[in-house]
């Protein structure tokens, strides 16, 4: 009887020890391995068989996050360079599109003459730049060439690391879908850019206006670049910045909704700037806050049908951009004041404060650009400010996001 009891006690003790060892290998050891940067962890099961589970580590997530933020920075460069190209009226200087062949600019004087001769066959030279010299053509050519080469750099920055990280096993299944979408969007963005340029090269006998690209295609080109930037930055930030543990109160949910609506408004305001640029609407009424001594100008709805004014009437386009800018500033100010009454993490408070400061800076830049008749350096700074404001809005949303379940 005593021997039987002793045998039962030893058996139960060994069983408990086995369970404790199994737990220790499943939890602390797994966490330690992940912390050390291993991309694969082998977990011993309760039976004699073992299974290997491949999971991205914290280190690989940091690498992917930094890569995506770097890509988003390159997209910002493309947006800014595209804005300067537009402001200097250089976008129609290259009348062909070749993925590889145009990567090398003209080298000899004969090649430059041939390129200039091709440009002279299109409306911009015939109507606007008929007195242009070859050195002046070289300047606008290099502006557009630089913008296109930067776009190719952006494409390589997305595609080549994607192939490398995919082979290394740095992507989860959901991340694979995201990076494939980003790479596909880069390719689509390049095609959309050429589609935009083609609209400015077409002969329009019925129009006596200066040649310019379609404002619809310009806004689509800018909007897709902004979407690519937002998606890259959001994904990168969520990989690099751990979500805060915050009590899910009613006020916090209201703040999140408020921040999402404000971010959407900032995006819409930036997109409306493409219509302003496409129609040169910044040169229509150069006064503030009134437009030629009137709060509402007489030609606000001069086009018929009425809907056409919002996309083709320079007066209406500028008026809309003003209203959207003031509304965005009001919303960001309200978001800041609402957040002051809440207990938020330090990073979230800093992000909201910087968003508010940038909003006032951006409005000041816009007013100065308008009053000074759109000087190129100031206008380029104002366009860059819109991306900076959008960046801060994304950061705020990343700081306020829910903890993953």
mmCIF file of C-alpha atoms in Angstrom:
data_model
loop_
_atom_site.group_PDB
_atom_site.id
_atom_site.type_symbol
_atom_site.label_atom_id
_atom_site.label_comp_id
_atom_site.label_asym_id
_atom_site.label_seq_id
_atom_site.Cartn_x
_atom_site.Cartn_y
_atom_site.Cartn_z
ATOM 1 C CA UNK A 1 0.000 0.000 0.000
ATOM 2 C CA UNK A 2 2.793 2.382 0.892
ATOM 3 C CA UNK A 3 4.702 1.504 -2.269
ATOM 4 C CA UNK A 4 1.586 2.108 -4.383
ATOM 5 C CA UNK A 5 1.039 5.578 -2.834
ATOM 6 C CA UNK A 6 4.694 6.487 -3.335
ATOM 7 C CA UNK A 7 4.512 5.428 -6.986
ATOM 8 C CA UNK A 8 1.421 7.603 -7.557
ATOM 9 C CA UNK A 9 3.085 10.631 -5.914
ATOM 10 C CA UNK A 10 6.243 10.342 -8.047
ATOM 11 C CA UNK A 11 4.208 9.913 -11.260
ATOM 12 C CA UNK A 12 2.081 13.042 -10.563
ATOM 13 C CA UNK A 13 5.161 15.065 -9.643
ATOM 14 C CA UNK A 14 6.931 14.160 -12.871
ATOM 15 C CA UNK A 15 3.814 15.018 -14.830
ATOM 16 C CA UNK A 16 3.596 18.452 -13.163
ATOM 17 C CA UNK A 17 7.263 19.099 -13.819
ATOM 18 C CA UNK A 18 6.791 18.187 -17.468
ATOM 19 C CA UNK A 19 3.902 20.627 -17.764
ATOM 20 C CA UNK A 20 5.973 23.372 -16.129
ATOM 21 C CA UNK A 21 8.828 22.772 -18.541
ATOM 22 C CA UNK A 22 6.423 22.762 -21.491
ATOM 23 C CA UNK A 23 4.983 26.119 -20.367
ATOM 24 C CA UNK A 24 8.424 27.602 -19.923
ATOM 25 C CA UNK A 25 9.409 26.648 -23.460
ATOM 26 C CA UNK A 26 6.157 27.954 -24.904
ATOM 27 C CA UNK A 27 6.091 31.362 -23.311
ATOM 28 C CA UNK A 28 9.297 32.914 -21.864
ATOM 29 C CA UNK A 29 11.653 31.131 -24.275
ATOM 30 C CA UNK A 30 9.499 32.070 -27.260
ATOM 31 C CA UNK A 31 9.464 35.712 -26.159
ATOM 32 C CA UNK A 32 13.228 35.662 -25.630
ATOM 33 C CA UNK A 33 13.839 34.243 -29.085
ATOM 34 C CA UNK A 34 11.559 36.836 -30.666
ATOM 35 C CA UNK A 35 13.353 39.565 -28.779
ATOM 36 C CA UNK A 36 16.708 38.290 -30.013
ATOM 37 C CA UNK A 37 15.479 38.717 -33.597
ATOM 38 C CA UNK A 38 14.967 35.124 -34.710
ATOM 39 C CA UNK A 39 12.587 34.854 -37.625
ATOM 40 C CA UNK A 40 11.630 31.274 -36.820
ATOM 41 C CA UNK A 41 10.775 29.669 -33.513
ATOM 42 C CA UNK A 42 10.500 25.912 -32.937
ATOM 43 C CA UNK A 43 7.845 25.062 -30.362
ATOM 44 C CA UNK A 44 7.787 21.603 -28.753
ATOM 45 C CA UNK A 45 4.307 20.170 -28.494
ATOM 46 C CA UNK A 46 2.802 17.906 -25.876
ATOM 47 C CA UNK A 47 3.542 14.838 -27.999
ATOM 48 C CA UNK A 48 6.827 13.505 -29.282
ATOM 49 C CA UNK A 49 6.426 15.377 -32.601
ATOM 50 C CA UNK A 50 7.535 18.995 -33.034
ATOM 51 C CA UNK A 51 6.367 21.725 -35.404
ATOM 52 C CA UNK A 52 8.216 24.816 -36.631
ATOM 53 C CA UNK A 53 6.214 28.041 -36.859
ATOM 54 C CA UNK A 54 7.718 30.807 -38.985
ATOM 55 C CA UNK A 55 6.816 34.244 -37.652
ATOM 56 C CA UNK A 56 8.245 37.728 -38.366
ATOM 57 C CA UNK A 57 10.284 38.959 -35.422
ATOM 58 C CA UNK A 58 10.317 42.331 -33.741
ATOM 59 C CA UNK A 59 13.629 43.051 -35.465
ATOM 60 C CA UNK A 60 12.284 42.240 -38.936
ATOM 61 C CA UNK A 61 9.194 44.373 -38.255
ATOM 62 C CA UNK A 62 11.460 47.302 -37.416
ATOM 63 C CA UNK A 63 13.395 46.814 -40.649
ATOM 64 C CA UNK A 64 10.218 46.656 -42.754
ATOM 65 C CA UNK A 65 8.749 49.654 -40.926
ATOM 66 C CA UNK A 66 11.832 51.775 -41.536
ATOM 67 C CA UNK A 67 11.889 50.713 -45.177
ATOM 68 C CA UNK A 68 8.275 51.790 -45.668
ATOM 69 C CA UNK A 69 8.912 55.126 -43.980
ATOM 70 C CA UNK A 70 11.914 55.603 -46.253
ATOM 71 C CA UNK A 71 9.738 54.839 -49.280
ATOM 72 C CA UNK A 72 7.132 57.324 -48.093
ATOM 73 C CA UNK A 73 9.903 59.926 -47.835
ATOM 74 C CA UNK A 74 10.826 59.260 -51.461
ATOM 75 C CA UNK A 75 7.168 59.696 -52.434
ATOM 76 C CA UNK A 76 7.203 63.090 -50.693
ATOM 77 C CA UNK A 77 10.224 64.004 -52.799
ATOM 78 C CA UNK A 78 8.326 63.037 -55.945
ATOM 79 C CA UNK A 79 5.315 65.132 -54.896
ATOM 80 C CA UNK A 80 7.450 68.191 -54.135
ATOM 81 C CA UNK A 81 9.483 67.815 -57.325
ATOM 82 C CA UNK A 82 6.278 67.373 -59.313
ATOM 83 C CA UNK A 83 4.898 70.572 -57.807
ATOM 84 C CA UNK A 84 8.028 72.516 -58.741
ATOM 85 C CA UNK A 85 7.878 71.030 -62.237
ATOM 86 C CA UNK A 86 4.324 72.279 -62.547
ATOM 87 C CA UNK A 87 5.156 75.733 -61.154
ATOM 88 C CA UNK A 88 8.054 76.175 -63.596
ATOM 89 C CA UNK A 89 5.848 74.946 -66.487
ATOM 90 C CA UNK A 90 8.333 72.188 -67.288
ATOM 91 C CA UNK A 91 6.005 69.200 -67.365
ATOM 92 C CA UNK A 92 5.382 69.203 -71.137
ATOM 93 C CA UNK A 93 9.020 69.454 -72.213
ATOM 94 C CA UNK A 94 9.418 65.683 -72.720
ATOM 95 C CA UNK A 95 6.945 64.668 -75.401
ATOM 96 C CA UNK A 96 7.739 60.927 -75.357
ATOM 97 C CA UNK A 97 7.568 58.255 -72.671
ATOM 98 C CA UNK A 98 9.975 55.312 -72.622
ATOM 99 C CA UNK A 99 10.642 53.338 -69.473
ATOM 100 C CA UNK A 100 14.354 52.736 -70.140
ATOM 101 C CA UNK A 101 15.413 54.738 -73.185
ATOM 102 C CA UNK A 102 14.613 58.148 -71.707
ATOM 103 C CA UNK A 103 16.729 57.494 -68.621
ATOM 104 C CA UNK A 104 19.697 58.920 -70.529
ATOM 105 C CA UNK A 105 19.217 62.618 -71.397
ATOM 106 C CA UNK A 106 20.585 64.070 -74.671
ATOM 107 C CA UNK A 107 24.378 64.142 -74.686
ATOM 108 C CA UNK A 108 25.489 65.936 -77.833
ATOM 109 C CA UNK A 109 24.347 69.222 -79.302
ATOM 110 C CA UNK A 110 22.745 67.346 -82.182
ATOM 111 C CA UNK A 111 20.671 65.247 -79.757
ATOM 112 C CA UNK A 112 19.539 68.387 -77.943
ATOM 113 C CA UNK A 113 18.532 69.993 -81.231
ATOM 114 C CA UNK A 114 16.534 66.892 -82.156
ATOM 115 C CA UNK A 115 14.762 66.888 -78.801
ATOM 116 C CA UNK A 116 14.030 70.605 -79.054
ATOM 117 C CA UNK A 117 12.682 70.077 -82.569
ATOM 118 C CA UNK A 118 10.209 67.490 -81.267
ATOM 119 C CA UNK A 119 9.053 69.893 -78.534
ATOM 120 C CA UNK A 120 8.470 72.636 -81.154
ATOM 121 C CA UNK A 121 5.797 70.506 -82.825
ATOM 122 C CA UNK A 122 3.457 70.684 -79.823
ATOM 123 C CA UNK A 123 1.004 73.377 -78.616
ATOM 124 C CA UNK A 124 3.027 74.670 -75.647
ATOM 125 C CA UNK A 125 5.851 75.866 -77.883
ATOM 126 C CA UNK A 126 3.572 77.158 -80.637
ATOM 127 C CA UNK A 127 1.300 79.175 -78.343
ATOM 128 C CA UNK A 128 3.304 79.951 -75.208
ATOM 129 C CA UNK A 129 7.044 79.424 -75.763
ATOM 130 C CA UNK A 130 7.598 80.242 -79.428
ATOM 131 C CA UNK A 131 10.523 82.537 -78.491
ATOM 132 C CA UNK A 132 12.227 79.927 -76.322
ATOM 133 C CA UNK A 133 15.955 79.338 -76.819
ATOM 134 C CA UNK A 134 17.773 76.025 -76.551
ATOM 135 C CA UNK A 135 19.339 76.821 -73.112
ATOM 136 C CA UNK A 136 15.857 77.671 -71.782
ATOM 137 C CA UNK A 137 14.530 74.399 -73.168
ATOM 138 C CA UNK A 138 17.343 72.495 -71.463
ATOM 139 C CA UNK A 139 16.238 73.902 -68.100
ATOM 140 C CA UNK A 140 12.608 72.775 -68.374
ATOM 141 C CA UNK A 141 13.713 69.462 -69.919
ATOM 142 C CA UNK A 142 15.983 68.664 -66.974
ATOM 143 C CA UNK A 143 13.206 69.581 -64.535
ATOM 144 C CA UNK A 144 10.824 67.054 -66.092
ATOM 145 C CA UNK A 145 13.598 64.498 -66.596
ATOM 146 C CA UNK A 146 14.536 64.748 -62.916
ATOM 147 C CA UNK A 147 10.916 64.214 -61.905
ATOM 148 C CA UNK A 148 10.622 61.111 -64.085
ATOM 149 C CA UNK A 149 13.921 59.663 -62.879
ATOM 150 C CA UNK A 150 12.859 60.243 -59.283
ATOM 151 C CA UNK A 151 9.692 58.301 -60.044
ATOM 152 C CA UNK A 152 11.787 55.378 -61.283
ATOM 153 C CA UNK A 153 13.859 55.565 -58.100
ATOM 154 C CA UNK A 154 10.648 55.327 -56.072
ATOM 155 C CA UNK A 155 9.639 52.244 -58.053
ATOM 156 C CA UNK A 156 12.962 50.511 -57.415
ATOM 157 C CA UNK A 157 12.826 51.443 -53.719
ATOM 158 C CA UNK A 158 9.525 49.589 -53.414
ATOM 159 C CA UNK A 159 10.087 46.603 -55.702
ATOM 160 C CA UNK A 160 13.658 45.465 -54.964
ATOM 161 C CA UNK A 161 13.376 45.381 -51.132
ATOM 162 C CA UNK A 162 9.991 43.684 -51.482
ATOM 163 C CA UNK A 163 11.638 40.792 -53.337
ATOM 164 C CA UNK A 164 14.440 40.572 -50.763
ATOM 165 C CA UNK A 165 12.204 40.734 -47.676
ATOM 166 C CA UNK A 166 9.790 38.245 -49.213
ATOM 167 C CA UNK A 167 12.581 35.693 -49.634
ATOM 168 C CA UNK A 168 13.829 36.358 -46.097
ATOM 169 C CA UNK A 169 10.367 35.644 -44.669
ATOM 170 C CA UNK A 170 9.908 39.099 -43.157
ATOM 171 C CA UNK A 171 6.279 39.434 -44.282
ATOM 172 C CA UNK A 172 3.155 37.997 -42.740
ATOM 173 C CA UNK A 173 0.371 36.885 -45.052
ATOM 174 C CA UNK A 174 -1.488 40.185 -44.629
ATOM 175 C CA UNK A 175 1.721 42.187 -45.118
ATOM 176 C CA UNK A 176 2.393 40.367 -48.386
ATOM 177 C CA UNK A 177 -0.910 41.617 -49.737
ATOM 178 C CA UNK A 178 -0.138 45.155 -48.590
ATOM 179 C CA UNK A 179 3.308 45.363 -50.182
ATOM 180 C CA UNK A 180 2.043 43.852 -53.430
ATOM 181 C CA UNK A 181 -0.663 46.507 -53.476
ATOM 182 C CA UNK A 182 1.913 49.247 -52.874
ATOM 183 C CA UNK A 183 4.180 47.994 -55.665
ATOM 184 C CA UNK A 184 1.253 47.745 -58.071
ATOM 185 C CA UNK A 185 0.174 51.248 -57.121
ATOM 186 C CA UNK A 186 3.643 52.614 -57.931
ATOM 187 C CA UNK A 187 3.401 51.155 -61.438
ATOM 188 C CA UNK A 188 -0.107 52.563 -61.846
ATOM 189 C CA UNK A 189 1.143 55.961 -60.697
ATOM 190 C CA UNK A 190 3.753 56.037 -63.461
ATOM 191 C CA UNK A 191 1.189 55.218 -66.140
ATOM 192 C CA UNK A 192 -1.169 57.838 -64.733
ATOM 193 C CA UNK A 193 1.599 60.437 -64.909
ATOM 194 C CA UNK A 194 2.089 59.836 -68.638
ATOM 195 C CA UNK A 195 -1.670 59.833 -69.190
ATOM 196 C CA UNK A 196 -1.725 63.256 -67.517
ATOM 197 C CA UNK A 197 1.107 64.633 -69.654
ATOM 198 C CA UNK A 198 -0.601 63.476 -72.867
ATOM 199 C CA UNK A 199 -3.562 65.751 -72.123
ATOM 200 C CA UNK A 200 -1.260 68.774 -72.378
ATOM 201 C CA UNK A 201 0.244 67.658 -75.684
ATOM 202 C CA UNK A 202 -3.048 67.390 -77.546
ATOM 203 C CA UNK A 203 -4.046 69.993 -80.122
ATOM 204 C CA UNK A 204 -7.220 71.874 -79.081
ATOM 205 C CA UNK A 205 -8.305 74.147 -81.944
ATOM 206 C CA UNK A 206 -11.464 75.187 -80.071
ATOM 207 C CA UNK A 207 -9.464 76.520 -77.125
ATOM 208 C CA UNK A 208 -7.447 79.746 -77.079
ATOM 209 C CA UNK A 209 -6.119 79.184 -73.558
ATOM 210 C CA UNK A 210 -2.485 78.372 -72.827
ATOM 211 C CA UNK A 211 -1.701 74.635 -73.093
ATOM 212 C CA UNK A 212 -1.909 72.810 -69.778
ATOM 213 C CA UNK A 213 -2.602 69.316 -68.570
ATOM 214 C CA UNK A 214 -6.139 68.356 -67.611
ATOM 215 C CA UNK A 215 -6.902 69.378 -64.034
ATOM 216 C CA UNK A 216 -8.837 66.130 -63.651
ATOM 217 C CA UNK A 217 -5.816 64.031 -64.581
ATOM 218 C CA UNK A 218 -3.528 66.230 -62.480
ATOM 219 C CA UNK A 219 -5.713 65.744 -59.406
ATOM 220 C CA UNK A 220 -5.878 61.990 -60.085
ATOM 221 C CA UNK A 221 -2.074 61.868 -60.363
ATOM 222 C CA UNK A 222 -1.586 63.839 -57.152
ATOM 223 C CA UNK A 223 -4.355 61.968 -55.339
ATOM 224 C CA UNK A 224 -2.858 58.578 -56.155
ATOM 225 C CA UNK A 225 0.568 59.786 -54.968
ATOM 226 C CA UNK A 226 -0.973 60.972 -51.702
ATOM 227 C CA UNK A 227 -2.758 57.636 -51.254
ATOM 228 C CA UNK A 228 0.503 55.766 -51.851
ATOM 229 C CA UNK A 229 2.221 58.020 -49.322
ATOM 230 C CA UNK A 230 -0.504 57.635 -46.700
ATOM 231 C CA UNK A 231 -0.617 53.844 -47.047
ATOM 232 C CA UNK A 232 3.173 53.515 -46.801
ATOM 233 C CA UNK A 233 3.487 55.854 -43.833
ATOM 234 C CA UNK A 234 0.558 54.314 -41.951
ATOM 235 C CA UNK A 235 1.886 50.778 -42.400
ATOM 236 C CA UNK A 236 5.401 51.828 -41.413
ATOM 237 C CA UNK A 237 4.251 53.666 -38.288
ATOM 238 C CA UNK A 238 2.056 50.788 -37.109
ATOM 239 C CA UNK A 239 5.082 48.481 -37.356
ATOM 240 C CA UNK A 240 7.430 50.857 -35.530
ATOM 241 C CA UNK A 241 5.181 52.480 -32.924
ATOM 242 C CA UNK A 242 3.556 50.151 -30.388
ATOM 243 C CA UNK A 243 -0.105 50.906 -29.760
ATOM 244 C CA UNK A 244 -0.878 52.594 -26.441
ATOM 245 C CA UNK A 245 -2.901 50.857 -23.748
ATOM 246 C CA UNK A 246 -5.735 53.305 -23.183
ATOM 247 C CA UNK A 247 -9.077 52.819 -21.477
ATOM 248 C CA UNK A 248 -11.795 52.581 -24.127
ATOM 249 C CA UNK A 249 -13.881 55.483 -22.858
ATOM 250 C CA UNK A 250 -16.603 57.329 -24.753
ATOM 251 C CA UNK A 251 -14.406 60.422 -25.027
ATOM 252 C CA UNK A 252 -11.551 58.428 -26.539
ATOM 253 C CA UNK A 253 -13.863 56.938 -29.176
ATOM 254 C CA UNK A 254 -15.138 60.436 -29.968
ATOM 255 C CA UNK A 255 -11.561 61.692 -30.261
ATOM 256 C CA UNK A 256 -10.715 58.877 -32.686
ATOM 257 C CA UNK A 257 -13.708 59.687 -34.886
ATOM 258 C CA UNK A 258 -12.841 63.381 -34.725
ATOM 259 C CA UNK A 259 -9.241 62.645 -35.739
ATOM 260 C CA UNK A 260 -10.332 60.433 -38.658
ATOM 261 C CA UNK A 261 -12.702 63.101 -39.964
ATOM 262 C CA UNK A 262 -10.011 65.762 -39.610
ATOM 263 C CA UNK A 263 -7.486 63.598 -41.461
ATOM 264 C CA UNK A 264 -9.964 63.100 -44.302
ATOM 265 C CA UNK A 265 -10.541 66.849 -44.462
ATOM 266 C CA UNK A 266 -6.793 67.525 -44.653
ATOM 267 C CA UNK A 267 -6.506 65.015 -47.510
ATOM 268 C CA UNK A 268 -9.415 66.610 -49.387
ATOM 269 C CA UNK A 269 -7.905 70.078 -48.970
ATOM 270 C CA UNK A 270 -4.559 68.904 -50.345
ATOM 271 C CA UNK A 271 -6.326 67.271 -53.290
ATOM 272 C CA UNK A 272 -8.262 70.456 -54.063
ATOM 273 C CA UNK A 273 -4.896 72.169 -54.435
ATOM 274 C CA UNK A 274 -4.365 70.105 -57.603
ATOM 275 C CA UNK A 275 -7.368 71.811 -59.208
ATOM 276 C CA UNK A 276 -5.970 75.192 -58.130
ATOM 277 C CA UNK A 277 -2.633 74.348 -59.757
ATOM 278 C CA UNK A 278 -4.209 72.814 -62.852
ATOM 279 C CA UNK A 279 -6.308 75.922 -63.588
ATOM 280 C CA UNK A 280 -3.784 78.509 -62.296
ATOM 281 C CA UNK A 281 -6.588 79.556 -59.962
ATOM 282 C CA UNK A 282 -4.126 81.126 -57.536
ATOM 283 C CA UNK A 283 -3.784 84.049 -59.949
ATOM 284 C CA UNK A 284 -7.489 84.909 -60.120
ATOM 285 C CA UNK A 285 -8.216 86.775 -56.855
ATOM 286 C CA UNK A 286 -5.077 87.804 -55.001
ATOM 287 C CA UNK A 287 -6.661 89.283 -51.897
ATOM 288 C CA UNK A 288 -7.654 87.906 -48.500
ATOM 289 C CA UNK A 289 -10.011 87.384 -46.725
ATOM 290 C CA UNK A 290 -12.302 88.898 -49.359
ATOM 291 C CA UNK A 291 -12.144 88.187 -53.081
ATOM 292 C CA UNK A 292 -11.994 91.579 -54.854
ATOM 293 C CA UNK A 293 -13.799 93.338 -51.984
ATOM 294 C CA UNK A 294 -16.540 90.714 -51.954
ATOM 295 C CA UNK A 295 -17.042 87.730 -49.700
ATOM 296 C CA UNK A 296 -18.692 85.837 -52.559
ATOM 297 C CA UNK A 297 -17.482 86.856 -56.053
ATOM 298 C CA UNK A 298 -19.955 87.525 -58.850
ATOM 299 C CA UNK A 299 -18.551 84.852 -61.182
ATOM 300 C CA UNK A 300 -18.641 82.059 -58.603
ATOM 301 C CA UNK A 301 -21.255 80.095 -60.574
ATOM 302 C CA UNK A 302 -20.712 81.554 -64.035
ATOM 303 C CA UNK A 303 -20.474 78.197 -65.836
ATOM 304 C CA UNK A 304 -23.386 76.023 -66.847
ATOM 305 C CA UNK A 305 -24.274 73.444 -65.666
ATOM 306 C CA UNK A 306 -23.619 74.493 -62.082
ATOM 307 C CA UNK A 307 -21.594 71.390 -61.179
ATOM 308 C CA UNK A 308 -19.024 72.317 -63.814
ATOM 309 C CA UNK A 309 -17.960 75.354 -61.779
ATOM 310 C CA UNK A 310 -16.494 73.233 -58.979
ATOM 311 C CA UNK A 311 -13.958 71.638 -61.328
ATOM 312 C CA UNK A 312 -13.456 74.054 -64.242
ATOM 313 C CA UNK A 313 -14.176 77.586 -62.991
ATOM 314 C CA UNK A 314 -10.928 79.051 -61.526
ATOM 315 C CA UNK A 315 -12.914 81.390 -59.250
ATOM 316 C CA UNK A 316 -14.956 78.557 -57.747
ATOM 317 C CA UNK A 317 -11.909 76.315 -57.428
ATOM 318 C CA UNK A 318 -9.998 78.983 -55.488
ATOM 319 C CA UNK A 319 -13.053 79.736 -53.346
ATOM 320 C CA UNK A 320 -13.469 76.044 -52.502
ATOM 321 C CA UNK A 321 -9.793 75.705 -51.604
ATOM 322 C CA UNK A 322 -10.073 78.688 -49.256
ATOM 323 C CA UNK A 323 -13.155 77.243 -47.556
ATOM 324 C CA UNK A 324 -11.561 73.807 -47.201
ATOM 325 C CA UNK A 325 -8.385 75.318 -45.765
ATOM 326 C CA UNK A 326 -10.269 77.375 -43.182
ATOM 327 C CA UNK A 327 -12.473 74.393 -42.312
ATOM 328 C CA UNK A 328 -9.413 72.167 -41.850
ATOM 329 C CA UNK A 329 -7.819 74.759 -39.579
ATOM 330 C CA UNK A 330 -11.025 74.999 -37.506
ATOM 331 C CA UNK A 331 -11.285 71.207 -37.222
ATOM 332 C CA UNK A 332 -7.644 70.804 -36.178
ATOM 333 C CA UNK A 333 -8.042 73.573 -33.589
ATOM 334 C CA UNK A 334 -11.123 71.817 -32.217
ATOM 335 C CA UNK A 335 -9.255 68.501 -32.117
ATOM 336 C CA UNK A 336 -6.443 70.117 -30.165
ATOM 337 C CA UNK A 337 -8.783 71.743 -27.634
ATOM 338 C CA UNK A 338 -10.800 68.537 -27.214
ATOM 339 C CA UNK A 339 -7.639 66.496 -26.610
ATOM 340 C CA UNK A 340 -6.437 68.921 -23.904
ATOM 341 C CA UNK A 341 -9.267 67.756 -21.649
ATOM 342 C CA UNK A 342 -8.189 64.127 -21.823
ATOM 343 C CA UNK A 343 -5.415 62.015 -20.338
ATOM 344 C CA UNK A 344 -3.437 60.893 -23.368
ATOM 345 C CA UNK A 345 0.020 59.347 -23.806
ATOM 346 C CA UNK A 346 2.864 61.801 -24.246
ATOM 347 C CA UNK A 347 3.513 60.892 -27.887
ATOM 348 C CA UNK A 348 -0.129 61.413 -28.808
ATOM 349 C CA UNK A 349 -0.156 64.860 -27.176
ATOM 350 C CA UNK A 350 3.003 65.863 -29.039
ATOM 351 C CA UNK A 351 1.549 64.685 -32.367
ATOM 352 C CA UNK A 352 -1.680 66.655 -31.898
ATOM 353 C CA UNK A 353 0.217 69.777 -30.817
ATOM 354 C CA UNK A 354 2.492 69.619 -33.863
ATOM 355 C CA UNK A 355 -0.536 69.076 -36.099
ATOM 356 C CA UNK A 356 -2.145 72.254 -34.746
ATOM 357 C CA UNK A 357 1.072 74.265 -35.143
ATOM 358 C CA UNK A 358 1.556 73.053 -38.708
ATOM 359 C CA UNK A 359 -2.059 73.886 -39.594
ATOM 360 C CA UNK A 360 -1.587 77.557 -38.695
ATOM 361 C CA UNK A 361 1.760 77.632 -40.530
ATOM 362 C CA UNK A 362 0.179 76.124 -43.641
ATOM 363 C CA UNK A 363 -2.672 78.644 -43.684
ATOM 364 C CA UNK A 364 -0.165 81.496 -43.310
ATOM 365 C CA UNK A 365 1.869 80.100 -46.221
ATOM 366 C CA UNK A 366 -1.264 79.838 -48.360
ATOM 367 C CA UNK A 367 -2.320 83.436 -47.680
ATOM 368 C CA UNK A 368 1.205 84.720 -48.369
ATOM 369 C CA UNK A 369 1.357 82.739 -51.636
ATOM 370 C CA UNK A 370 -1.935 84.250 -52.723
ATOM 371 C CA UNK A 371 -1.120 87.852 -51.807
ATOM 372 C CA UNK A 372 2.320 87.714 -53.492
ATOM 373 C CA UNK A 373 0.903 86.341 -56.783
ATOM 374 C CA UNK A 374 2.203 82.784 -56.405
ATOM 375 C CA UNK A 375 6.006 83.110 -56.394
ATOM 376 C CA UNK A 376 7.543 79.723 -57.185
ATOM 377 C CA UNK A 377 9.614 79.223 -53.961
ATOM 378 C CA UNK A 378 6.711 80.181 -51.694
ATOM 379 C CA UNK A 379 4.177 78.163 -53.682
ATOM 380 C CA UNK A 380 6.450 75.099 -53.565
ATOM 381 C CA UNK A 381 6.790 75.536 -49.795
ATOM 382 C CA UNK A 382 3.011 75.745 -49.457
ATOM 383 C CA UNK A 383 2.573 72.546 -51.481
ATOM 384 C CA UNK A 384 5.169 70.797 -49.326
ATOM 385 C CA UNK A 385 3.369 72.050 -46.231
ATOM 386 C CA UNK A 386 0.225 70.211 -47.276
ATOM 387 C CA UNK A 387 2.147 66.929 -47.245
ATOM 388 C CA UNK A 388 3.678 67.780 -43.868
ATOM 389 C CA UNK A 389 0.212 68.476 -42.467
ATOM 390 C CA UNK A 390 -1.093 65.189 -43.863
ATOM 391 C CA UNK A 391 1.892 63.372 -42.338
ATOM 392 C CA UNK A 392 1.130 64.732 -38.881
ATOM 393 C CA UNK A 393 -2.531 63.769 -39.262
ATOM 394 C CA UNK A 394 -1.475 60.177 -40.023
ATOM 395 C CA UNK A 395 0.844 60.188 -37.011
ATOM 396 C CA UNK A 396 -2.023 61.317 -34.779
ATOM 397 C CA UNK A 397 -4.213 58.488 -36.081
ATOM 398 C CA UNK A 398 -1.410 55.973 -35.497
ATOM 399 C CA UNK A 399 -1.026 57.145 -31.900
ATOM 400 C CA UNK A 400 -4.773 56.912 -31.216
ATOM 401 C CA UNK A 401 -5.344 53.509 -32.831
ATOM 402 C CA UNK A 402 -6.800 50.606 -30.866
ATOM 403 C CA UNK A 403 -4.672 47.919 -29.306
ATOM 404 C CA UNK A 404 -4.692 44.796 -31.511
ATOM 405 C CA UNK A 405 -6.719 41.963 -30.024
#
